Amino acid sequence: LTTTQTVSYHSFIINICRSIGPAVAGFIMAAYSAQMAFALQALCYLISILFCLPLKFKVNKQPKAETEMNIKIVVDYFKENNVGARIFITSLLIMATGFSYTTLLPVLTDKTFPDQVQIFGTAMTCCAIGGIIATIILPNILDKISMVKMYYMSSALFGISLLGTISSNTFLLFLSIFFIGLFSQWARTTNRIYFQHRVESEHRGKVLSVVMMDRGMIPLGAMLMSFSAELLGIIETFIAMGVSTIVIALLFGLLSRQRKDGGNVI
């Protein structure tokens, strides 16, 4: 498998689990109890660990002096690769503004569709379906569109989809959530694929360990957006999330078009 296919298939598996797992947990809680659901979840983690034990990886031991230079290697990479640095900064910001939607979506659906709990469950299923489709077709799309262009375009479309969630029409809501799953998965997967391709194999783990820290911005964004929802209202907060995501994606996308790295193939 190519790196693009591998990353896409990994995301595909995650989205399949996102759509099946909550449903299975719901049946277990309905038939037994929440404690049973958590116990079975812990058992699944244990089984996963057991499956990982036979795996073997070649480990190249680094001298102590070289290990201490790891941070410098990451800093130097971003200094030399302006495109990668802008993608990383964009990802940090968008994770805080846009990707915190999962935390606030129950509040939004309760506001727009009061006493209709099934709306949220159906919406999350639509989101997972969008993510699954995204990972299936992304490798073919990246053969025709550059990774950088794809990342910024999908990020902007993700922001536009966030604006559609404020609709009081169930069909439009589900359609918007579907596109949120599709475009957010495109953006996130393209981000990972870009760094997998653009970083030398000996430094790839060091750089990716920093790049994947962007997920840590989601809890921070959720906290900030929750304060915003209390002060402004949940609908106004989703509008702000969508607009800010669009602005960030377009702004950094334009910067990438105007300033091309010398010797970097985008």
PDB file of C-alpha atoms in Angstrom:
ATOM      1  CA  LEU A   1       0.000   0.000   0.000  1.00  0.00           C
ATOM      2  CA  THR A   2       1.079   3.565  -0.629  1.00  0.00           C
ATOM      3  CA  THR A   3       1.287   5.995   2.282  1.00  0.00           C
ATOM      4  CA  THR A   4      -1.831   7.792   0.998  1.00  0.00           C
ATOM      5  CA  GLN A   5      -3.818   4.550   0.910  1.00  0.00           C
ATOM      6  CA  THR A   6      -2.574   3.462   4.338  1.00  0.00           C
ATOM      7  CA  VAL A   7      -3.538   6.731   6.062  1.00  0.00           C
ATOM      8  CA  SER A   8      -6.905   6.740   4.281  1.00  0.00           C
ATOM      9  CA  TYR A   9      -7.684   3.137   5.247  1.00  0.00           C
ATOM     10  CA  HIS A  10      -6.737   3.876   8.858  1.00  0.00           C
ATOM     11  CA  SER A  11      -9.187   6.804   8.908  1.00  0.00           C
ATOM     12  CA  PHE A  12     -11.788   4.577   7.216  1.00  0.00           C
ATOM     13  CA  ILE A  13     -11.547   2.040  10.059  1.00  0.00           C
ATOM     14  CA  ILE A  14     -11.879   4.787  12.678  1.00  0.00           C
ATOM     15  CA  ASN A  15     -15.036   6.172  11.027  1.00  0.00           C
ATOM     16  CA  ILE A  16     -16.561   2.695  10.728  1.00  0.00           C
ATOM     17  CA  CYS A  17     -16.010   2.261  14.478  1.00  0.00           C
ATOM     18  CA  ARG A  18     -17.468   5.716  15.133  1.00  0.00           C
ATOM     19  CA  SER A  19     -20.693   4.684  13.417  1.00  0.00           C
ATOM     20  CA  ILE A  20     -20.966   1.158  14.864  1.00  0.00           C
ATOM     21  CA  GLY A  21     -19.513   1.630  18.367  1.00  0.00           C
ATOM     22  CA  PRO A  22     -22.076   4.075  19.806  1.00  0.00           C
ATOM     23  CA  ALA A  23     -24.944   1.935  18.473  1.00  0.00           C
ATOM     24  CA  VAL A  24     -23.519  -1.205  20.104  1.00  0.00           C
ATOM     25  CA  ALA A  25     -22.962   0.683  23.365  1.00  0.00           C
ATOM     26  CA  GLY A  26     -26.535   1.957  23.243  1.00  0.00           C
ATOM     27  CA  PHE A  27     -27.939  -1.564  22.902  1.00  0.00           C
ATOM     28  CA  ILE A  28     -25.777  -2.804  25.778  1.00  0.00           C
ATOM     29  CA  MET A  29     -26.861   0.070  28.039  1.00  0.00           C
ATOM     30  CA  ALA A  30     -30.518  -0.499  27.139  1.00  0.00           C
ATOM     31  CA  ALA A  31     -30.335  -4.261  27.714  1.00  0.00           C
ATOM     32  CA  TYR A  32     -28.024  -4.271  30.748  1.00  0.00           C
ATOM     33  CA  SER A  33     -26.448  -1.112  32.219  1.00  0.00           C
ATOM     34  CA  ALA A  34     -23.914   1.650  31.636  1.00  0.00           C
ATOM     35  CA  GLN A  35     -21.482  -0.198  33.919  1.00  0.00           C
ATOM     36  CA  MET A  36     -21.627  -3.222  31.609  1.00  0.00           C
ATOM     37  CA  ALA A  37     -20.901  -1.009  28.582  1.00  0.00           C
ATOM     38  CA  PHE A  38     -17.802   0.442  30.261  1.00  0.00           C
ATOM     39  CA  ALA A  39     -16.659  -3.020  31.376  1.00  0.00           C
ATOM     40  CA  LEU A  40     -16.909  -4.369  27.820  1.00  0.00           C
ATOM     41  CA  GLN A  41     -15.076  -1.290  26.526  1.00  0.00           C
ATOM     42  CA  ALA A  42     -12.230  -2.002  28.953  1.00  0.00           C
ATOM     43  CA  LEU A  43     -12.218  -5.626  27.776  1.00  0.00           C
ATOM     44  CA  CYS A  44     -11.929  -4.471  24.155  1.00  0.00           C
ATOM     45  CA  TYR A  45      -8.922  -2.316  25.073  1.00  0.00           C
ATOM     46  CA  LEU A  46      -7.311  -5.328  26.744  1.00  0.00           C
ATOM     47  CA  ILE A  47      -7.877  -7.468  23.637  1.00  0.00           C
ATOM     48  CA  SER A  48      -6.359  -4.707  21.493  1.00  0.00           C
ATOM     49  CA  ILE A  49      -3.238  -4.683  23.673  1.00  0.00           C
ATOM     50  CA  LEU A  50      -2.921  -8.458  23.364  1.00  0.00           C
ATOM     51  CA  PHE A  51      -3.118  -8.199  19.578  1.00  0.00           C
ATOM     52  CA  CYS A  52      -0.330  -5.605  19.647  1.00  0.00           C
ATOM     53  CA  LEU A  53       2.086  -7.759  21.653  1.00  0.00           C
ATOM     54  CA  PRO A  54       3.270  -9.939  18.699  1.00  0.00           C
ATOM     55  CA  LEU A  55       4.119  -6.841  16.632  1.00  0.00           C
ATOM     56  CA  LYS A  56       7.831  -6.213  16.180  1.00  0.00           C
ATOM     57  CA  PHE A  57       9.474  -3.034  14.926  1.00  0.00           C
ATOM     58  CA  LYS A  58      13.038  -2.345  14.019  1.00  0.00           C
ATOM     59  CA  VAL A  59      14.416   0.184  16.517  1.00  0.00           C
ATOM     60  CA  ASN A  60      17.496   2.223  15.729  1.00  0.00           C
ATOM     61  CA  LYS A  61      19.061   3.355  18.997  1.00  0.00           C
ATOM     62  CA  GLN A  62      20.125   6.963  18.911  1.00  0.00           C
ATOM     63  CA  PRO A  63      23.075   8.428  20.783  1.00  0.00           C
ATOM     64  CA  LYS A  64      22.130  10.662  23.714  1.00  0.00           C
ATOM     65  CA  ALA A  65      23.441  13.785  21.995  1.00  0.00           C
ATOM     66  CA  GLU A  66      21.323  13.052  18.931  1.00  0.00           C
ATOM     67  CA  THR A  67      18.216  12.476  21.055  1.00  0.00           C
ATOM     68  CA  GLU A  68      18.623  15.903  22.647  1.00  0.00           C
ATOM     69  CA  MET A  69      18.572  17.452  19.160  1.00  0.00           C
ATOM     70  CA  ASN A  70      15.071  16.136  18.369  1.00  0.00           C
ATOM     71  CA  ILE A  71      13.346  19.437  19.186  1.00  0.00           C
ATOM     72  CA  LYS A  72      15.888  21.314  17.085  1.00  0.00           C
ATOM     73  CA  ILE A  73      15.183  18.977  14.159  1.00  0.00           C
ATOM     74  CA  VAL A  74      11.454  19.748  14.342  1.00  0.00           C
ATOM     75  CA  VAL A  75      12.059  23.508  14.636  1.00  0.00           C
ATOM     76  CA  ASP A  76      14.489  23.452  11.715  1.00  0.00           C
ATOM     77  CA  TYR A  77      12.016  21.514   9.592  1.00  0.00           C
ATOM     78  CA  PHE A  78       9.297  24.124  10.045  1.00  0.00           C
ATOM     79  CA  LYS A  79      11.795  26.940   9.430  1.00  0.00           C
ATOM     80  CA  GLU A  80      12.849  25.400   6.135  1.00  0.00           C
ATOM     81  CA  ASN A  81       9.362  24.293   5.067  1.00  0.00           C
ATOM     82  CA  ASN A  82       7.074  27.313   5.169  1.00  0.00           C
ATOM     83  CA  VAL A  83       4.222  25.404   3.529  1.00  0.00           C
ATOM     84  CA  GLY A  84       4.309  22.740   6.246  1.00  0.00           C
ATOM     85  CA  ALA A  85       4.528  25.378   8.976  1.00  0.00           C
ATOM     86  CA  ARG A  86       1.452  27.178   7.628  1.00  0.00           C
ATOM     87  CA  ILE A  87      -0.489  23.910   7.387  1.00  0.00           C
ATOM     88  CA  PHE A  88       0.434  23.129  11.009  1.00  0.00           C
ATOM     89  CA  ILE A  89      -0.615  26.586  12.268  1.00  0.00           C
ATOM     90  CA  THR A  90      -3.849  26.408  10.250  1.00  0.00           C
ATOM     91  CA  SER A  91      -4.593  23.006  11.727  1.00  0.00           C
ATOM     92  CA  LEU A  92      -4.076  24.269  15.289  1.00  0.00           C
ATOM     93  CA  LEU A  93      -6.496  27.144  14.726  1.00  0.00           C
ATOM     94  CA  ILE A  94      -9.151  25.145  12.860  1.00  0.00           C
ATOM     95  CA  MET A  95      -9.080  22.375  15.446  1.00  0.00           C
ATOM     96  CA  ALA A  96      -9.969  24.988  18.062  1.00  0.00           C
ATOM     97  CA  THR A  97     -12.607  26.824  16.030  1.00  0.00           C
ATOM     98  CA  GLY A  98     -14.254  24.128  13.917  1.00  0.00           C
ATOM     99  CA  PHE A  99     -13.514  20.650  15.211  1.00  0.00           C
ATOM    100  CA  SER A 100     -15.069  21.347  18.607  1.00  0.00           C
ATOM    101  CA  TYR A 101     -18.472  21.040  16.892  1.00  0.00           C
ATOM    102  CA  THR A 102     -18.982  17.507  18.280  1.00  0.00           C
ATOM    103  CA  THR A 103     -19.097  18.880  21.840  1.00  0.00           C
ATOM    104  CA  LEU A 104     -21.668  21.563  21.042  1.00  0.00           C
ATOM    105  CA  LEU A 105     -23.809  19.680  18.518  1.00  0.00           C
ATOM    106  CA  PRO A 106     -26.085  18.122  21.201  1.00  0.00           C
ATOM    107  CA  VAL A 107     -26.825  21.624  22.512  1.00  0.00           C
ATOM    108  CA  LEU A 108     -27.576  22.908  19.004  1.00  0.00           C
ATOM    109  CA  THR A 109     -29.910  20.019  18.106  1.00  0.00           C
ATOM    110  CA  ASP A 110     -31.721  20.391  21.437  1.00  0.00           C
ATOM    111  CA  LYS A 111     -32.160  24.108  20.732  1.00  0.00           C
ATOM    112  CA  THR A 112     -33.377  23.648  17.142  1.00  0.00           C
ATOM    113  CA  PHE A 113     -35.259  20.363  17.672  1.00  0.00           C
ATOM    114  CA  PRO A 114     -36.347  20.277  21.346  1.00  0.00           C
ATOM    115  CA  ASP A 115     -37.217  16.881  22.850  1.00  0.00           C
ATOM    116  CA  GLN A 116     -36.044  15.010  19.731  1.00  0.00           C
ATOM    117  CA  VAL A 117     -33.044  13.056  20.965  1.00  0.00           C
ATOM    118  CA  GLN A 118     -32.979  10.844  17.865  1.00  0.00           C
ATOM    119  CA  ILE A 119     -31.994  13.870  15.760  1.00  0.00           C
ATOM    120  CA  PHE A 120     -28.546  14.010  17.347  1.00  0.00           C
ATOM    121  CA  GLY A 121     -27.961  10.275  16.928  1.00  0.00           C
ATOM    122  CA  THR A 122     -28.969  10.398  13.261  1.00  0.00           C
ATOM    123  CA  ALA A 123     -26.796  13.476  12.720  1.00  0.00           C
ATOM    124  CA  MET A 124     -23.709  11.729  14.094  1.00  0.00           C
ATOM    125  CA  THR A 125     -24.414   8.731  11.861  1.00  0.00           C
ATOM    126  CA  CYS A 126     -24.534  11.082   8.851  1.00  0.00           C
ATOM    127  CA  CYS A 127     -21.209  12.548   9.996  1.00  0.00           C
ATOM    128  CA  ALA A 128     -19.618   9.097  10.202  1.00  0.00           C
ATOM    129  CA  ILE A 129     -20.949   8.158   6.747  1.00  0.00           C
ATOM    130  CA  GLY A 130     -19.421  11.337   5.324  1.00  0.00           C
ATOM    131  CA  GLY A 131     -16.082  10.460   6.927  1.00  0.00           C
ATOM    132  CA  ILE A 132     -16.206   6.909   5.538  1.00  0.00           C
ATOM    133  CA  ILE A 133     -16.908   8.110   2.004  1.00  0.00           C
ATOM    134  CA  ALA A 134     -14.146  10.719   2.320  1.00  0.00           C
ATOM    135  CA  THR A 135     -11.487   8.137   3.145  1.00  0.00           C
ATOM    136  CA  ILE A 136     -12.583   5.870   0.280  1.00  0.00           C
ATOM    137  CA  ILE A 137     -12.369   8.473  -2.478  1.00  0.00           C
ATOM    138  CA  LEU A 138      -9.561  10.691  -1.135  1.00  0.00           C
ATOM    139  CA  PRO A 139      -6.631   8.692  -2.624  1.00  0.00           C
ATOM    140  CA  ASN A 140      -8.132   9.048  -6.115  1.00  0.00           C
ATOM    141  CA  ILE A 141      -8.755  12.773  -5.661  1.00  0.00           C
ATOM    142  CA  LEU A 142      -5.180  13.416  -4.508  1.00  0.00           C
ATOM    143  CA  ASP A 143      -3.994  11.993  -7.835  1.00  0.00           C
ATOM    144  CA  LYS A 144      -5.631  15.002  -9.517  1.00  0.00           C
ATOM    145  CA  ILE A 145      -5.390  17.800  -6.906  1.00  0.00           C
ATOM    146  CA  SER A 146      -2.287  18.806  -4.939  1.00  0.00           C
ATOM    147  CA  MET A 147      -2.288  18.007  -1.216  1.00  0.00           C
ATOM    148  CA  VAL A 148      -1.855  21.639  -0.176  1.00  0.00           C
ATOM    149  CA  LYS A 149      -4.720  22.871  -2.352  1.00  0.00           C
ATOM    150  CA  MET A 150      -6.884  19.979  -1.178  1.00  0.00           C
ATOM    151  CA  TYR A 151      -6.172  20.746   2.482  1.00  0.00           C
ATOM    152  CA  TYR A 152      -7.149  24.413   2.316  1.00  0.00           C
ATOM    153  CA  MET A 153     -10.125  23.819   0.019  1.00  0.00           C
ATOM    154  CA  SER A 154     -11.587  21.078   2.230  1.00  0.00           C
ATOM    155  CA  SER A 155     -10.984  23.207   5.353  1.00  0.00           C
ATOM    156  CA  ALA A 156     -12.931  26.110   3.831  1.00  0.00           C
ATOM    157  CA  LEU A 157     -15.765  23.792   2.742  1.00  0.00           C
ATOM    158  CA  PHE A 158     -15.797  22.355   6.268  1.00  0.00           C
ATOM    159  CA  GLY A 159     -16.397  25.876   7.594  1.00  0.00           C
ATOM    160  CA  ILE A 160     -19.229  26.435   5.086  1.00  0.00           C
ATOM    161  CA  SER A 161     -20.808  23.141   6.183  1.00  0.00           C
ATOM    162  CA  LEU A 162     -20.702  24.303   9.806  1.00  0.00           C
ATOM    163  CA  LEU A 163     -22.889  27.269   8.846  1.00  0.00           C
ATOM    164  CA  GLY A 164     -25.500  24.878   7.454  1.00  0.00           C
ATOM    165  CA  THR A 165     -26.066  23.264  10.855  1.00  0.00           C
ATOM    166  CA  ILE A 166     -28.100  26.207  12.102  1.00  0.00           C
ATOM    167  CA  SER A 167     -30.949  25.242   9.739  1.00  0.00           C
ATOM    168  CA  SER A 168     -34.237  24.194  11.350  1.00  0.00           C
ATOM    169  CA  ASN A 169     -34.899  21.829   8.431  1.00  0.00           C
ATOM    170  CA  THR A 170     -33.946  18.253   9.318  1.00  0.00           C
ATOM    171  CA  PHE A 171     -32.879  17.358   5.772  1.00  0.00           C
ATOM    172  CA  LEU A 172     -30.569  20.386   5.533  1.00  0.00           C
ATOM    173  CA  LEU A 173     -29.171  19.634   8.988  1.00  0.00           C
ATOM    174  CA  PHE A 174     -28.357  16.025   8.098  1.00  0.00           C
ATOM    175  CA  LEU A 175     -26.899  17.099   4.748  1.00  0.00           C
ATOM    176  CA  SER A 176     -24.702  19.700   6.462  1.00  0.00           C
ATOM    177  CA  ILE A 177     -23.536  17.164   9.061  1.00  0.00           C
ATOM    178  CA  PHE A 178     -22.743  14.700   6.266  1.00  0.00           C
ATOM    179  CA  PHE A 179     -20.561  17.307   4.543  1.00  0.00           C
ATOM    180  CA  ILE A 180     -18.953  18.193   7.874  1.00  0.00           C
ATOM    181  CA  GLY A 181     -17.878  14.567   8.210  1.00  0.00           C
ATOM    182  CA  LEU A 182     -16.724  14.466   4.586  1.00  0.00           C
ATOM    183  CA  PHE A 183     -14.715  17.697   4.431  1.00  0.00           C
ATOM    184  CA  SER A 184     -13.298  17.521   7.976  1.00  0.00           C
ATOM    185  CA  GLN A 185     -12.007  14.022   7.229  1.00  0.00           C
ATOM    186  CA  TRP A 186     -10.517  15.211   3.935  1.00  0.00           C
ATOM    187  CA  ALA A 187      -8.728  18.063   5.706  1.00  0.00           C
ATOM    188  CA  ARG A 188      -7.419  15.963   8.590  1.00  0.00           C
ATOM    189  CA  THR A 189      -6.315  13.011   6.434  1.00  0.00           C
ATOM    190  CA  THR A 190      -4.672  15.248   3.825  1.00  0.00           C
ATOM    191  CA  ASN A 191      -2.793  16.987   6.630  1.00  0.00           C
ATOM    192  CA  ARG A 192      -1.364  13.663   7.842  1.00  0.00           C
ATOM    193  CA  ILE A 193      -0.543  12.455   4.329  1.00  0.00           C
ATOM    194  CA  TYR A 194       1.293  15.694   3.515  1.00  0.00           C
ATOM    195  CA  PHE A 195       3.727  15.297   6.405  1.00  0.00           C
ATOM    196  CA  GLN A 196       4.114  11.568   5.766  1.00  0.00           C
ATOM    197  CA  HIS A 197       5.301  12.441   2.251  1.00  0.00           C
ATOM    198  CA  ARG A 198       7.279  15.592   2.984  1.00  0.00           C
ATOM    199  CA  VAL A 199       9.393  14.528   5.992  1.00  0.00           C
ATOM    200  CA  GLU A 200      12.472  12.317   5.686  1.00  0.00           C
ATOM    201  CA  SER A 201      11.953   8.831   7.112  1.00  0.00           C
ATOM    202  CA  GLU A 202      14.558   9.275   9.868  1.00  0.00           C
ATOM    203  CA  HIS A 203      12.805  12.420  11.183  1.00  0.00           C
ATOM    204  CA  ARG A 204       9.195  11.558  10.331  1.00  0.00           C
ATOM    205  CA  GLY A 205       8.249  10.322  13.806  1.00  0.00           C
ATOM    206  CA  LYS A 206       9.677  13.417  15.499  1.00  0.00           C
ATOM    207  CA  VAL A 207       7.814  15.839  13.240  1.00  0.00           C
ATOM    208  CA  LEU A 208       4.533  13.879  13.215  1.00  0.00           C
ATOM    209  CA  SER A 209       4.529  13.660  17.016  1.00  0.00           C
ATOM    210  CA  VAL A 210       4.384  17.474  17.054  1.00  0.00           C
ATOM    211  CA  VAL A 211       1.991  17.788  14.107  1.00  0.00           C
ATOM    212  CA  MET A 212      -0.538  15.443  15.745  1.00  0.00           C
ATOM    213  CA  MET A 213      -0.591  17.633  18.843  1.00  0.00           C
ATOM    214  CA  ASP A 214      -3.181  19.714  16.960  1.00  0.00           C
ATOM    215  CA  ARG A 215      -5.884  17.401  18.350  1.00  0.00           C
ATOM    216  CA  GLY A 216      -5.108  18.868  21.764  1.00  0.00           C
ATOM    217  CA  MET A 217      -6.693  22.111  20.557  1.00  0.00           C
ATOM    218  CA  ILE A 218     -10.143  20.485  20.350  1.00  0.00           C
ATOM    219  CA  PRO A 219     -10.774  20.453  24.149  1.00  0.00           C
ATOM    220  CA  LEU A 220      -9.492  24.022  24.391  1.00  0.00           C
ATOM    221  CA  GLY A 221     -11.767  25.096  21.554  1.00  0.00           C
ATOM    222  CA  ALA A 222     -14.713  23.260  23.116  1.00  0.00           C
ATOM    223  CA  MET A 223     -14.187  25.160  26.370  1.00  0.00           C
ATOM    224  CA  LEU A 224     -13.981  28.531  24.590  1.00  0.00           C
ATOM    225  CA  MET A 225     -16.983  27.799  22.382  1.00  0.00           C
ATOM    226  CA  SER A 226     -18.983  26.670  25.426  1.00  0.00           C
ATOM    227  CA  PHE A 227     -18.346  30.064  27.044  1.00  0.00           C
ATOM    228  CA  SER A 228     -19.392  31.683  23.772  1.00  0.00           C
ATOM    229  CA  ALA A 229     -22.597  29.646  23.687  1.00  0.00           C
ATOM    230  CA  GLU A 230     -23.427  30.844  27.209  1.00  0.00           C
ATOM    231  CA  LEU A 231     -22.761  34.482  26.350  1.00  0.00           C
ATOM    232  CA  LEU A 232     -23.981  34.765  22.742  1.00  0.00           C
ATOM    233  CA  GLY A 233     -26.162  31.725  22.147  1.00  0.00           C
ATOM    234  CA  ILE A 234     -25.540  28.376  20.503  1.00  0.00           C
ATOM    235  CA  ILE A 235     -26.662  29.403  17.001  1.00  0.00           C
ATOM    236  CA  GLU A 236     -24.460  32.513  17.056  1.00  0.00           C
ATOM    237  CA  THR A 237     -21.557  30.368  18.266  1.00  0.00           C
ATOM    238  CA  PHE A 238     -21.903  27.952  15.335  1.00  0.00           C
ATOM    239  CA  ILE A 239     -21.993  30.914  12.949  1.00  0.00           C
ATOM    240  CA  ALA A 240     -18.794  32.241  14.540  1.00  0.00           C
ATOM    241  CA  MET A 241     -17.180  28.778  14.304  1.00  0.00           C
ATOM    242  CA  GLY A 242     -18.046  28.453  10.626  1.00  0.00           C
ATOM    243  CA  VAL A 243     -16.988  31.986   9.650  1.00  0.00           C
ATOM    244  CA  SER A 244     -13.697  31.825  11.566  1.00  0.00           C
ATOM    245  CA  THR A 245     -12.850  28.424  10.025  1.00  0.00           C
ATOM    246  CA  ILE A 246     -13.535  29.764   6.524  1.00  0.00           C
ATOM    247  CA  VAL A 247     -11.469  32.907   7.117  1.00  0.00           C
ATOM    248  CA  ILE A 248      -8.510  30.969   8.547  1.00  0.00           C
ATOM    249  CA  ALA A 249      -8.523  28.462   5.661  1.00  0.00           C
ATOM    250  CA  LEU A 250      -8.803  31.128   2.948  1.00  0.00           C
ATOM    251  CA  LEU A 251      -6.224  33.421   4.558  1.00  0.00           C
ATOM    252  CA  PHE A 252      -3.541  30.747   4.932  1.00  0.00           C
ATOM    253  CA  GLY A 253      -4.476  29.266   1.570  1.00  0.00           C
ATOM    254  CA  LEU A 254      -3.845  32.609  -0.129  1.00  0.00           C
ATOM    255  CA  LEU A 255      -0.542  32.960   1.706  1.00  0.00           C
ATOM    256  CA  SER A 256       0.519  29.557   0.408  1.00  0.00           C
ATOM    257  CA  ARG A 257      -0.274  30.567  -3.159  1.00  0.00           C
ATOM    258  CA  GLN A 258       1.582  33.860  -2.904  1.00  0.00           C
ATOM    259  CA  ARG A 259       4.706  32.486  -1.178  1.00  0.00           C
ATOM    260  CA  LYS A 260       6.068  29.263  -2.589  1.00  0.00           C
ATOM    261  CA  ASP A 261       8.971  27.577  -0.908  1.00  0.00           C
ATOM    262  CA  GLY A 262      12.149  27.482  -2.923  1.00  0.00           C
ATOM    263  CA  GLY A 263      12.761  23.892  -3.991  1.00  0.00           C
ATOM    264  CA  ASN A 264       9.585  22.546  -2.355  1.00  0.00           C
ATOM    265  CA  VAL A 265       7.218  20.695  -4.595  1.00  0.00           C
ATOM    266  CA  ILE A 266       3.625  21.377  -3.552  1.00  0.00           C
TER     267      ILE A 266
END
